[in-house]
Coordinates of C-alpha atoms and ligand atoms in Angstrom, one line a residue:
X1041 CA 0.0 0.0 0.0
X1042 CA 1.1 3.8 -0.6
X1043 CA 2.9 5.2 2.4
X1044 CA 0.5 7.6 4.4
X1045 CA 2.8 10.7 3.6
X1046 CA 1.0 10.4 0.5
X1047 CA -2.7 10.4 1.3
X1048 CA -1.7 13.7 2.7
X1049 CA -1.4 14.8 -0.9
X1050 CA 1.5 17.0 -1.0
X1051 CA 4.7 17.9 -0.3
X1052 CA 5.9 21.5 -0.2
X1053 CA 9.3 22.9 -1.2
X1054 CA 10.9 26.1 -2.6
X1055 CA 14.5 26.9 -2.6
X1056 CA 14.6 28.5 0.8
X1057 CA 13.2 25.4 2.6
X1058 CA 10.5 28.3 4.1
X1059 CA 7.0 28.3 2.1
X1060 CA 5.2 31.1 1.5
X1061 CA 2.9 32.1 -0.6
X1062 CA 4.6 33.1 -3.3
X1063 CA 6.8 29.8 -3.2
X1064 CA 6.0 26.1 -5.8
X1065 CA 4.1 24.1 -4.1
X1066 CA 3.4 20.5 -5.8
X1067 CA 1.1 17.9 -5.2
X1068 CA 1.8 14.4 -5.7
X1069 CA -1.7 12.3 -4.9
X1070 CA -1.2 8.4 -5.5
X1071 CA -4.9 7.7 -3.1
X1072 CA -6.7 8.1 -6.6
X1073 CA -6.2 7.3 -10.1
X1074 CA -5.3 10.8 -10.9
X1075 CA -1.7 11.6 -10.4
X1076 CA -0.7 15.0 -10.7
X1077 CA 2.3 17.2 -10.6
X1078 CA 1.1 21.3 -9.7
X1079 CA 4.9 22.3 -10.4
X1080 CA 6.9 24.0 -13.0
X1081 CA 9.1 21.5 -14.9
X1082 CA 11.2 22.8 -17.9
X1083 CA 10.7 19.9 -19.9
X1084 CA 12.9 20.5 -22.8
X1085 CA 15.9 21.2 -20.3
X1086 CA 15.3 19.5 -17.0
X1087 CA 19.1 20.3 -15.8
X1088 CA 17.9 23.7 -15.5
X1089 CA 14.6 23.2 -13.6
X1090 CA 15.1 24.0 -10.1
X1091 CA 13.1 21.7 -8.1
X1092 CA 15.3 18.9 -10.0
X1093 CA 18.2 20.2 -8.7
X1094 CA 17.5 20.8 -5.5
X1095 CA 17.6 17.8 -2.6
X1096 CA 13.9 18.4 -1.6
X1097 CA 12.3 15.8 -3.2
X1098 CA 14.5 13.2 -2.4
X1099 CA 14.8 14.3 1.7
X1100 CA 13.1 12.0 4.0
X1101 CA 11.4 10.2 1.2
X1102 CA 10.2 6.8 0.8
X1103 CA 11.1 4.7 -2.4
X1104 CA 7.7 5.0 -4.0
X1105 CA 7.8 9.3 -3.7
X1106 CA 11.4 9.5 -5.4
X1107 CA 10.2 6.4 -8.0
X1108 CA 6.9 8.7 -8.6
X1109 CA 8.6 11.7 -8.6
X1110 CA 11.5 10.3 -11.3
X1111 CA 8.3 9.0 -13.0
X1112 CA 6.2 12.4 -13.5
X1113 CA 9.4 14.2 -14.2
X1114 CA 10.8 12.2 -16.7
X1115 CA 14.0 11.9 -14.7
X1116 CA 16.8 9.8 -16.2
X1117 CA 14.2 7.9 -18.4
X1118 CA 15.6 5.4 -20.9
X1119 CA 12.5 3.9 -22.7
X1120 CA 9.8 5.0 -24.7
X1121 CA 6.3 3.3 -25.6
X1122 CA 3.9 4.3 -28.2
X1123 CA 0.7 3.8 -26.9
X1124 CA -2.9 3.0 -28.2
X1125 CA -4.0 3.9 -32.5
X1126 CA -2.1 7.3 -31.8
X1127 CA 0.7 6.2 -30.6
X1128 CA 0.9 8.5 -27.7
X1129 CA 4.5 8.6 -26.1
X1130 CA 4.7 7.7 -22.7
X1131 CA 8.3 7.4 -20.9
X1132 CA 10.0 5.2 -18.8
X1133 CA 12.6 3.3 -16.8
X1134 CA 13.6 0.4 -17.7
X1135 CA 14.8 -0.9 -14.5
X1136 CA 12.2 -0.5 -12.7
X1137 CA 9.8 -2.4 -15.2
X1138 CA 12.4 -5.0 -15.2
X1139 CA 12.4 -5.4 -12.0
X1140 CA 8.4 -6.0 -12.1
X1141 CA 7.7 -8.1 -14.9
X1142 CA 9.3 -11.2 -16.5
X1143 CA 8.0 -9.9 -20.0
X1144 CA 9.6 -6.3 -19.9
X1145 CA 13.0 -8.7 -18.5
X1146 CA 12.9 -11.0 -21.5
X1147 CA 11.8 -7.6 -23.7
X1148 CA 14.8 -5.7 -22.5
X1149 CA 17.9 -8.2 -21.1
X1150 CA 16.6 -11.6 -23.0
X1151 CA 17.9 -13.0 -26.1
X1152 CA 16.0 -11.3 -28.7
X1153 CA 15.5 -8.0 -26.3
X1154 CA 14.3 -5.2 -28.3
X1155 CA 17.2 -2.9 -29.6
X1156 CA 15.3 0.3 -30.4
X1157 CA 14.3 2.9 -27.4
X1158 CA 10.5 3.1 -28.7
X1159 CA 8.1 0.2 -28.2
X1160 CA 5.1 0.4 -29.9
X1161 CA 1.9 -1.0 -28.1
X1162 CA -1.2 -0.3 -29.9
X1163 CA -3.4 -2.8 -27.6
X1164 CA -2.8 -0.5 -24.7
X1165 CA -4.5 3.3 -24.1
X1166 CA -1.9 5.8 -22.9
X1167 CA -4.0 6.3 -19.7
X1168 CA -4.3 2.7 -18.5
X1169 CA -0.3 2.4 -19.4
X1170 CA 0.0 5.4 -16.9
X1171 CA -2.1 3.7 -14.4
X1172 CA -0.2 0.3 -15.2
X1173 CA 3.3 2.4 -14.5
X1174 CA 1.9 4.0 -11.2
X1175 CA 1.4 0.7 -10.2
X1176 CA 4.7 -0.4 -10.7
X1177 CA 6.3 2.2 -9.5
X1178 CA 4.7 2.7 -6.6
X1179 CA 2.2 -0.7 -5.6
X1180 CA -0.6 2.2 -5.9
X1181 CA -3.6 -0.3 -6.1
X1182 CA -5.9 2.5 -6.4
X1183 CA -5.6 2.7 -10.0
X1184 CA -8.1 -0.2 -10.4
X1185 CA -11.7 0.9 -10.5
X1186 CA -14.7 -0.6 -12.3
X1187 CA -13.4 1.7 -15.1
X1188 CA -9.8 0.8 -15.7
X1189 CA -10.5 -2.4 -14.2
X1190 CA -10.9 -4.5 -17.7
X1191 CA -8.4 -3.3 -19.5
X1192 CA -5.5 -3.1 -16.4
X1193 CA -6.1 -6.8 -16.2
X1194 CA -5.5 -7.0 -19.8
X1195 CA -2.3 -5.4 -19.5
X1196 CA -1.3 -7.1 -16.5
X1197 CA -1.7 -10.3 -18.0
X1198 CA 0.2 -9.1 -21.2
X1199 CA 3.3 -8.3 -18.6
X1200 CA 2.8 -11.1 -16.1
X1201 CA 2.3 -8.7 -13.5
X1202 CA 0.4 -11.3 -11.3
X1203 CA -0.2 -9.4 -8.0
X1204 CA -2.0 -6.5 -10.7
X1205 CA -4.0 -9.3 -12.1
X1206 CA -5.1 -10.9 -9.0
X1207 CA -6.1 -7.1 -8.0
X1208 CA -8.1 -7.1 -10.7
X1209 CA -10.0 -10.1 -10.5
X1210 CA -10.9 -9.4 -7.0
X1211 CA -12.1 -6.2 -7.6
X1212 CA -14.2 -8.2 -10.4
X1213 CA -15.7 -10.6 -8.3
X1214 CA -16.9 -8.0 -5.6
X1215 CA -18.2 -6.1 -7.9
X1216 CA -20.3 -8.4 -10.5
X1217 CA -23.9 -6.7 -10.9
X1218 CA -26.7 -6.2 -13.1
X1219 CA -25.1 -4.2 -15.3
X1220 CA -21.6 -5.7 -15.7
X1221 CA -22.6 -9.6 -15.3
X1222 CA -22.8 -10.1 -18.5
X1223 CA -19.8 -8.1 -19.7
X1224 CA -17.2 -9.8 -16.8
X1225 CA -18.5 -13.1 -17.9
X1226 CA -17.0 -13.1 -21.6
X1227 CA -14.2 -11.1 -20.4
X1228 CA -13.5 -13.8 -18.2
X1229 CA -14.3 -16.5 -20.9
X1230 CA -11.9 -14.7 -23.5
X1231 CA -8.9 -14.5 -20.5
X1232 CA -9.6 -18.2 -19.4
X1233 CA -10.1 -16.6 -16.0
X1234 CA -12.0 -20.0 -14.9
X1235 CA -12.7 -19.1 -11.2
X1236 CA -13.9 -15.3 -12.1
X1237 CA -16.1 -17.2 -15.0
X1238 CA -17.7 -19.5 -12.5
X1239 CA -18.5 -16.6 -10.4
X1240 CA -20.3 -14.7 -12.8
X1241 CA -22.2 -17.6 -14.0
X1242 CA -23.5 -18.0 -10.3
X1243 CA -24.5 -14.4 -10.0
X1244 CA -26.2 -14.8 -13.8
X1245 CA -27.9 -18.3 -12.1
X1246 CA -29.0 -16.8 -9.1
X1247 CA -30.5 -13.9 -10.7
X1248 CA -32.1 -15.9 -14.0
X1249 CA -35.1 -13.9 -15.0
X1250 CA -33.9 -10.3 -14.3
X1251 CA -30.5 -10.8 -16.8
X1252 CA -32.2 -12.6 -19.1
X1253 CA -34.3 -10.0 -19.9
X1254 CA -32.0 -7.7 -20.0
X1255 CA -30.0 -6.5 -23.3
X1256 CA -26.3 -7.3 -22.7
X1257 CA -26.7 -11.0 -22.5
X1258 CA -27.4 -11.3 -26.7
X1259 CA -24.3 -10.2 -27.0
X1260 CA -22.7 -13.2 -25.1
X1261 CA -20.7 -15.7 -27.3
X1262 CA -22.3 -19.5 -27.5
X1263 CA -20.4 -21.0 -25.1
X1264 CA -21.3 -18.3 -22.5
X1265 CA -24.8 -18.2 -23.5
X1266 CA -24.8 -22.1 -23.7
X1267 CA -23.4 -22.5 -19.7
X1268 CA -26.3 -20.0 -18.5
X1269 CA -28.9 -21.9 -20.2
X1270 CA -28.2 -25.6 -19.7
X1271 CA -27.8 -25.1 -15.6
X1272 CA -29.9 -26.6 -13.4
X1273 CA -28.8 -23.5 -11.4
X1274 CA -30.4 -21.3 -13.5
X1275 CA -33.2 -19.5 -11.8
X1276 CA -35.7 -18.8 -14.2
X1277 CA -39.2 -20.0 -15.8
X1278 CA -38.6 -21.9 -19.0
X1279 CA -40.8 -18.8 -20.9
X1280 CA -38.2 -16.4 -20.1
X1281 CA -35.4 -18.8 -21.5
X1282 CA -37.3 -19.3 -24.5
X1283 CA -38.2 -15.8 -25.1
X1284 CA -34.1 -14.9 -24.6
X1285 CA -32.3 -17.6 -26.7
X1286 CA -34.6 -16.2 -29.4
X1287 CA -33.8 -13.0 -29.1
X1288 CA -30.3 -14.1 -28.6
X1289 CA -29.9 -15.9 -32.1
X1290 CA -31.8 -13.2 -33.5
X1291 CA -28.8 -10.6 -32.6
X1292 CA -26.4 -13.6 -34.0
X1293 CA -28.2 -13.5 -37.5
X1294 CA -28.3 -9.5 -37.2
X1295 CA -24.1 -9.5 -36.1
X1296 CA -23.5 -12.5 -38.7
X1297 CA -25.4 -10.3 -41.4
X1298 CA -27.4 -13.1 -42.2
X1299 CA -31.7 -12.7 -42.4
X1300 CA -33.1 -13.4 -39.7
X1301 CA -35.8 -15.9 -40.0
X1302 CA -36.9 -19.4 -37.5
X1303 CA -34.5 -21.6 -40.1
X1304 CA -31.3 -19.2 -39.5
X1305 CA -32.1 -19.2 -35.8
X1306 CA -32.4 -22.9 -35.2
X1307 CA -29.0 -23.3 -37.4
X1308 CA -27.6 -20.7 -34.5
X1309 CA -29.3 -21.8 -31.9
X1310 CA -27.9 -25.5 -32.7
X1311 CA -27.4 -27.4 -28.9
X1312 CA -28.5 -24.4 -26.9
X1313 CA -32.2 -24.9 -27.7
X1314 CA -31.9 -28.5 -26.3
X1315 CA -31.6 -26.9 -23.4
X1316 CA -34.9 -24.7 -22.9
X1317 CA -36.5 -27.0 -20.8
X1318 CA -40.4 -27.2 -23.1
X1319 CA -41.3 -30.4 -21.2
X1320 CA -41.9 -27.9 -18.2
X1321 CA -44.0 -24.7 -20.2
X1322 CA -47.3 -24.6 -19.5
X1323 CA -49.3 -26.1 -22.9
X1324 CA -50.9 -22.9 -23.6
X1325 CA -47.9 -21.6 -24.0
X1326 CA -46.2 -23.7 -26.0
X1327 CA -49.2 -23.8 -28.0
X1328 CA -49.2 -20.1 -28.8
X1329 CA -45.3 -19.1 -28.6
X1330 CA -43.4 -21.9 -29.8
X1331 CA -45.4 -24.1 -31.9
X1332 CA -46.3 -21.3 -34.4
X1333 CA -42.4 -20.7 -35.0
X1334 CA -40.4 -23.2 -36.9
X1335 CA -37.6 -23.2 -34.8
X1336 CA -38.7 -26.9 -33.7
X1337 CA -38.5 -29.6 -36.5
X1338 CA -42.8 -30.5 -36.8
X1339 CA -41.4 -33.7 -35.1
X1340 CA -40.0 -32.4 -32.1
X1341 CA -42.9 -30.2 -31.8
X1342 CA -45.0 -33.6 -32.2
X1343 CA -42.8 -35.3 -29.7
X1344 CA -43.4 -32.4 -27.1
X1345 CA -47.2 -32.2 -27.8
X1346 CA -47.7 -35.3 -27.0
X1347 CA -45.8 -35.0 -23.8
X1348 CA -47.4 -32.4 -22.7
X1349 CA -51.1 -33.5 -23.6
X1350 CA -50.1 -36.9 -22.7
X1351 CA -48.2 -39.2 -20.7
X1352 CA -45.3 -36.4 -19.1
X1353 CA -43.8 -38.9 -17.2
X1354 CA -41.8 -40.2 -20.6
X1355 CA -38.3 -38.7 -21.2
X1356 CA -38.6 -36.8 -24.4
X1357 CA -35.4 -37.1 -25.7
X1358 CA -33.2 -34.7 -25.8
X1359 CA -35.3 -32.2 -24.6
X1360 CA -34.8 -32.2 -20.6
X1361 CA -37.9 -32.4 -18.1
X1362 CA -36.0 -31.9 -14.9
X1363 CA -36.3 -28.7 -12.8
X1364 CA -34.1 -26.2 -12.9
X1365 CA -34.5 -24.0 -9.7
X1366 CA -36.3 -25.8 -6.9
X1367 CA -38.2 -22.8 -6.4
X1368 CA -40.3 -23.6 -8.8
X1369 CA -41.1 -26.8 -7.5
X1370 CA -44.1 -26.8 -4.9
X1371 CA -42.8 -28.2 -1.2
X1372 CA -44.8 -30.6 1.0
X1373 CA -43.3 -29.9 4.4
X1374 CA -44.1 -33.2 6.4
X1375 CA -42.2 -31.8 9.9
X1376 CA -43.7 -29.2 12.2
X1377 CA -39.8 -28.9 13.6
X1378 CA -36.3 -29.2 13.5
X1379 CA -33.9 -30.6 15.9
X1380 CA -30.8 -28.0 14.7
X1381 CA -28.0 -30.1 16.2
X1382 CA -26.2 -32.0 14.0
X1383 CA -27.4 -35.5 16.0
X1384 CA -28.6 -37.6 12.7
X1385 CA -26.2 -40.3 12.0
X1386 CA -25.7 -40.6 8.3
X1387 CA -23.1 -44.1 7.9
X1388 CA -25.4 -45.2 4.8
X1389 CA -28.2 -46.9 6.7
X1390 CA -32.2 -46.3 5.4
X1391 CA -33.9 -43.6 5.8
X1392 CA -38.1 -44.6 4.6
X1393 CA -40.8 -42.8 4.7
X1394 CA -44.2 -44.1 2.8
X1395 CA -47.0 -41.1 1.3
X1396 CA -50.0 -41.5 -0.9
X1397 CA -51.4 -38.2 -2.7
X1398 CA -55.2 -37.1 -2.9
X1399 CA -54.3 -36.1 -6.6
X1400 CA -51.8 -37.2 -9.3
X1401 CA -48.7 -35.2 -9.1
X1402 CA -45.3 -35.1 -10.4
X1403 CA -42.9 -36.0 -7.8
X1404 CA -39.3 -34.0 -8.6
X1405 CA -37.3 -35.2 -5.3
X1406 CA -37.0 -34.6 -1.9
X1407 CA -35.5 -32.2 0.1
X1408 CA -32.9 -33.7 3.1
X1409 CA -31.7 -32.3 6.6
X1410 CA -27.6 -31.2 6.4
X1411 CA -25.0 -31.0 8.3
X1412 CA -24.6 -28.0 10.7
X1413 CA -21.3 -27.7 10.1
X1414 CA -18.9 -27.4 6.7
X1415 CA -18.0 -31.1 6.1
X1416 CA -17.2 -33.7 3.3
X1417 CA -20.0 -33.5 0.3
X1418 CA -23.0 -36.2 1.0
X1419 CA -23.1 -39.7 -0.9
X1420 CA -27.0 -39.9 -2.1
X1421 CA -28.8 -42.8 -3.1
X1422 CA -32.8 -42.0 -3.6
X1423 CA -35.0 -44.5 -4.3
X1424 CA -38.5 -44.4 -5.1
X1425 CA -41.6 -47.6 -4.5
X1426 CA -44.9 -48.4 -5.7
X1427 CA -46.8 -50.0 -3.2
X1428 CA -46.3 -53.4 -4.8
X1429 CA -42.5 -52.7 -3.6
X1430 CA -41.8 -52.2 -7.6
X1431 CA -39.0 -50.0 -7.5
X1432 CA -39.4 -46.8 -10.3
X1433 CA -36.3 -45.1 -10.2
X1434 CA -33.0 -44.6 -8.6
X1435 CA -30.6 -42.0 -8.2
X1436 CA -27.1 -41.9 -6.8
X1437 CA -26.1 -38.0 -6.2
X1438 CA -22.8 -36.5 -4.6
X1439 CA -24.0 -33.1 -3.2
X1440 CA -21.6 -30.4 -1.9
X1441 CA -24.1 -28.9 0.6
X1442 CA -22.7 -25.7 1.1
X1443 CA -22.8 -24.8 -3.1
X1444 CA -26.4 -26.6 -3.2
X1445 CA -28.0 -25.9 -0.2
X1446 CA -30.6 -23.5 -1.7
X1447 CA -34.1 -23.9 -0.1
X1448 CA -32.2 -22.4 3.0
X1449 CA -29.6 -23.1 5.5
X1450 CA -30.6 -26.6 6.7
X1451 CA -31.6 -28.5 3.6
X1452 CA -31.0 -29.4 0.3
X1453 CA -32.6 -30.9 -2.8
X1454 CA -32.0 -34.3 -4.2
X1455 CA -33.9 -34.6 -7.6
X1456 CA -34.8 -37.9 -9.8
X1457 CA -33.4 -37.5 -13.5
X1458 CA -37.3 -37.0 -14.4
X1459 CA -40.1 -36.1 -12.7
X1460 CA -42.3 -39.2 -11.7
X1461 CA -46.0 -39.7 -12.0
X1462 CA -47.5 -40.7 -8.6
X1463 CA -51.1 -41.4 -8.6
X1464 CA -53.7 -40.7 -6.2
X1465 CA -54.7 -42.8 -3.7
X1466 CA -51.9 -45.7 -4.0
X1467 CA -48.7 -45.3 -1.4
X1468 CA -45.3 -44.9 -2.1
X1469 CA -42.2 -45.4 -0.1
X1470 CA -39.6 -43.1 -0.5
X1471 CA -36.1 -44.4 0.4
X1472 CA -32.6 -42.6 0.8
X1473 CA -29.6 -43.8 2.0
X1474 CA -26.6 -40.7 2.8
X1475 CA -23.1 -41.6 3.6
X1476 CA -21.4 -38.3 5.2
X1477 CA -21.4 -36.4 8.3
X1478 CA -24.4 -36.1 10.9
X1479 CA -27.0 -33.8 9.6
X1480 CA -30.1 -32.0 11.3
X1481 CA -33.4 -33.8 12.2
X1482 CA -36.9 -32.8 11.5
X1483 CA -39.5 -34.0 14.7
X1484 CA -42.9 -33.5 15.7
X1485 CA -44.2 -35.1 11.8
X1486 CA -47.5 -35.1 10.7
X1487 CA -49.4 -37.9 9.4
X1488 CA -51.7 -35.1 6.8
X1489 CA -50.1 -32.3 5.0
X1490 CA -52.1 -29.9 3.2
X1491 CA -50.5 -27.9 -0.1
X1492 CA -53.0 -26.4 -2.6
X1493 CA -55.4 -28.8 -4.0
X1494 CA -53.2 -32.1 -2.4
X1495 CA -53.6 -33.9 0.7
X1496 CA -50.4 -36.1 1.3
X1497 CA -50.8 -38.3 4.0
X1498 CA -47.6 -40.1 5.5
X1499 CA -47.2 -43.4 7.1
X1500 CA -43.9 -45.3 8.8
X1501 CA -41.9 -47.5 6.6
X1502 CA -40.6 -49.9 9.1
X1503 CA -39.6 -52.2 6.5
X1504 CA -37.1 -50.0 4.8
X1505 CA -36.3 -47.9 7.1
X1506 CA -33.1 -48.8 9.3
X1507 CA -32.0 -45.7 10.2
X1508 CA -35.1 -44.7 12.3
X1509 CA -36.8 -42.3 10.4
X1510 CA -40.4 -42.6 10.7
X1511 CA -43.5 -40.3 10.5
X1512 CA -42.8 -38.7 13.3
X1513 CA -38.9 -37.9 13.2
X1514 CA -36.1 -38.2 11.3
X1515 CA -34.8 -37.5 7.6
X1516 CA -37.1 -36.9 4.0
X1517 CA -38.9 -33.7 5.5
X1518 CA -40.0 -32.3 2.4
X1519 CA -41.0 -33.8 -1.1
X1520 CA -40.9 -31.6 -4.5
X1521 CA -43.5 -31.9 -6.2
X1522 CA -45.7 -30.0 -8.9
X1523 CA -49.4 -30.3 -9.9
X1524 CA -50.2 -33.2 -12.9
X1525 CA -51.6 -31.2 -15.5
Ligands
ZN1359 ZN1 -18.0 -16.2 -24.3

């Protein structure tokens, strides 16, 4: 960090070591980007400019003043660059870049080091190189704003500065928004910056519908707009999805100067429309948004009218039926409490509780109790079975809790491939065995639970169950579910 002499902002001198009024006073502020000089320097013949000459600016001064000070004043300089399309000249020291990044080392003392006294850089504005060299010269960190920000990571990764570049990422990371989400992300995705990538897509996830709608995001690459759409993590109803990777293949025809009709779009929307999840839109909607388009073959429209008029609880390949967000899934809270001590062995026995619905539904998952404390990830196996003991389906998760525990501090979603079709009125036993560390326990269960139109009622599963949960206590305390047509 910049000594605190300088967040005083100045440093007074004249020739008599007494100021007065009439005497130079400069200013050297490094606690903002702007770094200024309020002094006369004779430019053209600095041997003659007085404050050069005298000792003031070197007297009691830290490294970073006297390296400023020789920066602003041009003192001694040995190199040149010509920056930007203009090819402003900026000046500086060789040494000290040298002594800050491999590339100017290999530029100026390696094998093939460059022999003339002007570099050109045309990738680089003259003002970030300045903010670049202040932070060279003097660590001054301050130089990276939401501004600068993009492009000083850009040159910080052109000169292997690393300390710059991890600067800039962490300013990046604190700062992803609205407005810049979108913007960071294929930043990120044209640096390879994995772990900044990731974090955007989380914010972009977390906050579906809102950037979806918003403009910036048709101007994302595939790739970037493919990892938003085909997350599970993505929080948004599939009509919003739709209506953006339309939009966004429409901008794609419009940038690759192509007409932009449904045949273009589908050729541009290639994979990414295999993952708008239309085994989860209402009918009417895919009956008067999508099927009038012919961004769908007629057979995959086929395919998903039948699905949707039909059976639903038949894969429709390759279109995906699961969930996204479990937000949108309805929750039927079977525990009127929670024990929140982390008391609930989980070595992999059985936990088994048995329901039966007043209506047909689509059963999603369950929801399970977690650990109360930052542990190893869980080891899921879920199990779902008919009354006649048939078993329908069977999932095997590995859940990092911390990452997935969405539906609040104390549980976390475990969801079947597809969503199942339970009928009314027949029971089900739901099974789930967890290898990991002791997690929360629900208690005081109800035997009838009430959501919307369905009544589930729960009994004991003493059969299957070997790790004590029964209707009363224990693990499964909420099952996902939405209404059957
Ligand atoms: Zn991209």
């Amino acid at each position: 960090m910049i000594d605190q002499k300088y967040n005083k902002s100045h440093t007074e001198c004249n020739n008599n070591n007494n100021p007065g009024p009439e005497s130079n006073i400069y200013f050297i502020s490094l606690s903002k980007k702007k770094i200024y000089i309020d002094m006369e320097v004779d430019e053209e013949n600095q041997q003659q400019c007085p404050l050069l000459d005298s000792n003031v600016w070197r007297t009691r001064s830290t490294v970073f003043s006297c390296n400023n000070f020789m920066l602003q004043n041009k003192v001694a300089c040995d190199i040149t660059f010509a920056l930007g399309s203009e090819g402003q000249e900026v000046v500086a020291h060789k040494y000290v870049l040298i002594s800050r990044s491999p590339v100017f080392y290999a530029m100026f003392c390696g094998p093939v080091a460059e022999s003339s006294n002007v570099i050109s850089v045309p990738d680089i504005e003259p003002d970030v190189f300045q903010f670049l060299l202040s932070y060279l010269y003097c660590d001054d960190d301050s130089v990276v704003d939401s501004e600068s920000v993009m492009a000083l990571l850009y040159a910080a990764k052109k000169y292997s500065i690393y300390s710059l570049e991890d600067i800039c990422k962490q300013f990046l990371k604190d700062n992803i928004n609205f407005d810049n989400a979108c913007l960071i992300l294929e930043q990120s995705h044209a640096f390879d910056e994995k772990d900044l990538y990731e974090e955007c897509l989380k914010f972009i996830w977390k906050n579906g519908e809102e950037i979806l709608e918003m403009n910036c995001i048709k101007d994302l690459c595939e790739k970037c707009m493919q990892d938003i759409v085909a997350s599970d993590a993505l929080n948004a109803d599939e009509k919003i999805v739709y209506e953006c990777v339309v939009s966004w293949s429409e901008n794609q025809c419009m940038k690759k100067k192509i007409e932009v009709n449904d045949q273009n779009q589908r050729e541009i929307l290639s994979n990414i429309l295999y993952h708008v999840r239309f085994p989860l839109m209402p009918l009417s909607y895919f009956a008067d948004h999508v099927s009038e388009k012919q961004i769908l073959s007629p057979e995959e429209k086929l395919n998903l009218y039948k699905y949707l008029c039909q059976s639903r609880s038949d894969a429709v390949t390759p279109f995906i039926s699961r969930y996204r967000s479990k937000k949108t899934c309805l929750h039927c809270k079977r525990f009127k409490g929670m024990v929140d001590s982390s008391d609930w062995v989980q070595k992999g026995k059985k936990d088994a509780v048995s329901f039966s619905c007043s209506v047909p539904i689509l059963m999603h998952g369950v929801c399970m109790y977690r650990s109360g404390l930052t542990g190893a990830p869980y080891d899921i196996r879920l199990e779902l079975y008919d009354e006649s003991d048939n078993q329908l389906t069977c999932v095997h998760r590995t859940e990092d809790t911390i990452e997935s525990s969405v539906e609040g501090r104390f549980l976390f979603p475990v969801l079947f491939d597809q969503p199942l079709k339970i009928l009314s009125c027949s029971y089900y036993t739901i099974v789930v065995k967890m290898i990991g560390p002791k997690s929360f326990y629900g208690e005081r269960g109800r035997k009838k639970v009430v959501c919307g139109n369905v009544t589930f009622e729960f009994i004991s599963a003493p059969n299957k169950s070997t790790n004590s949960t029964n209707v009363f206590t224990g693990q499964i305390p909420v099952i996902l579910f939405s209404p059957w047509l």
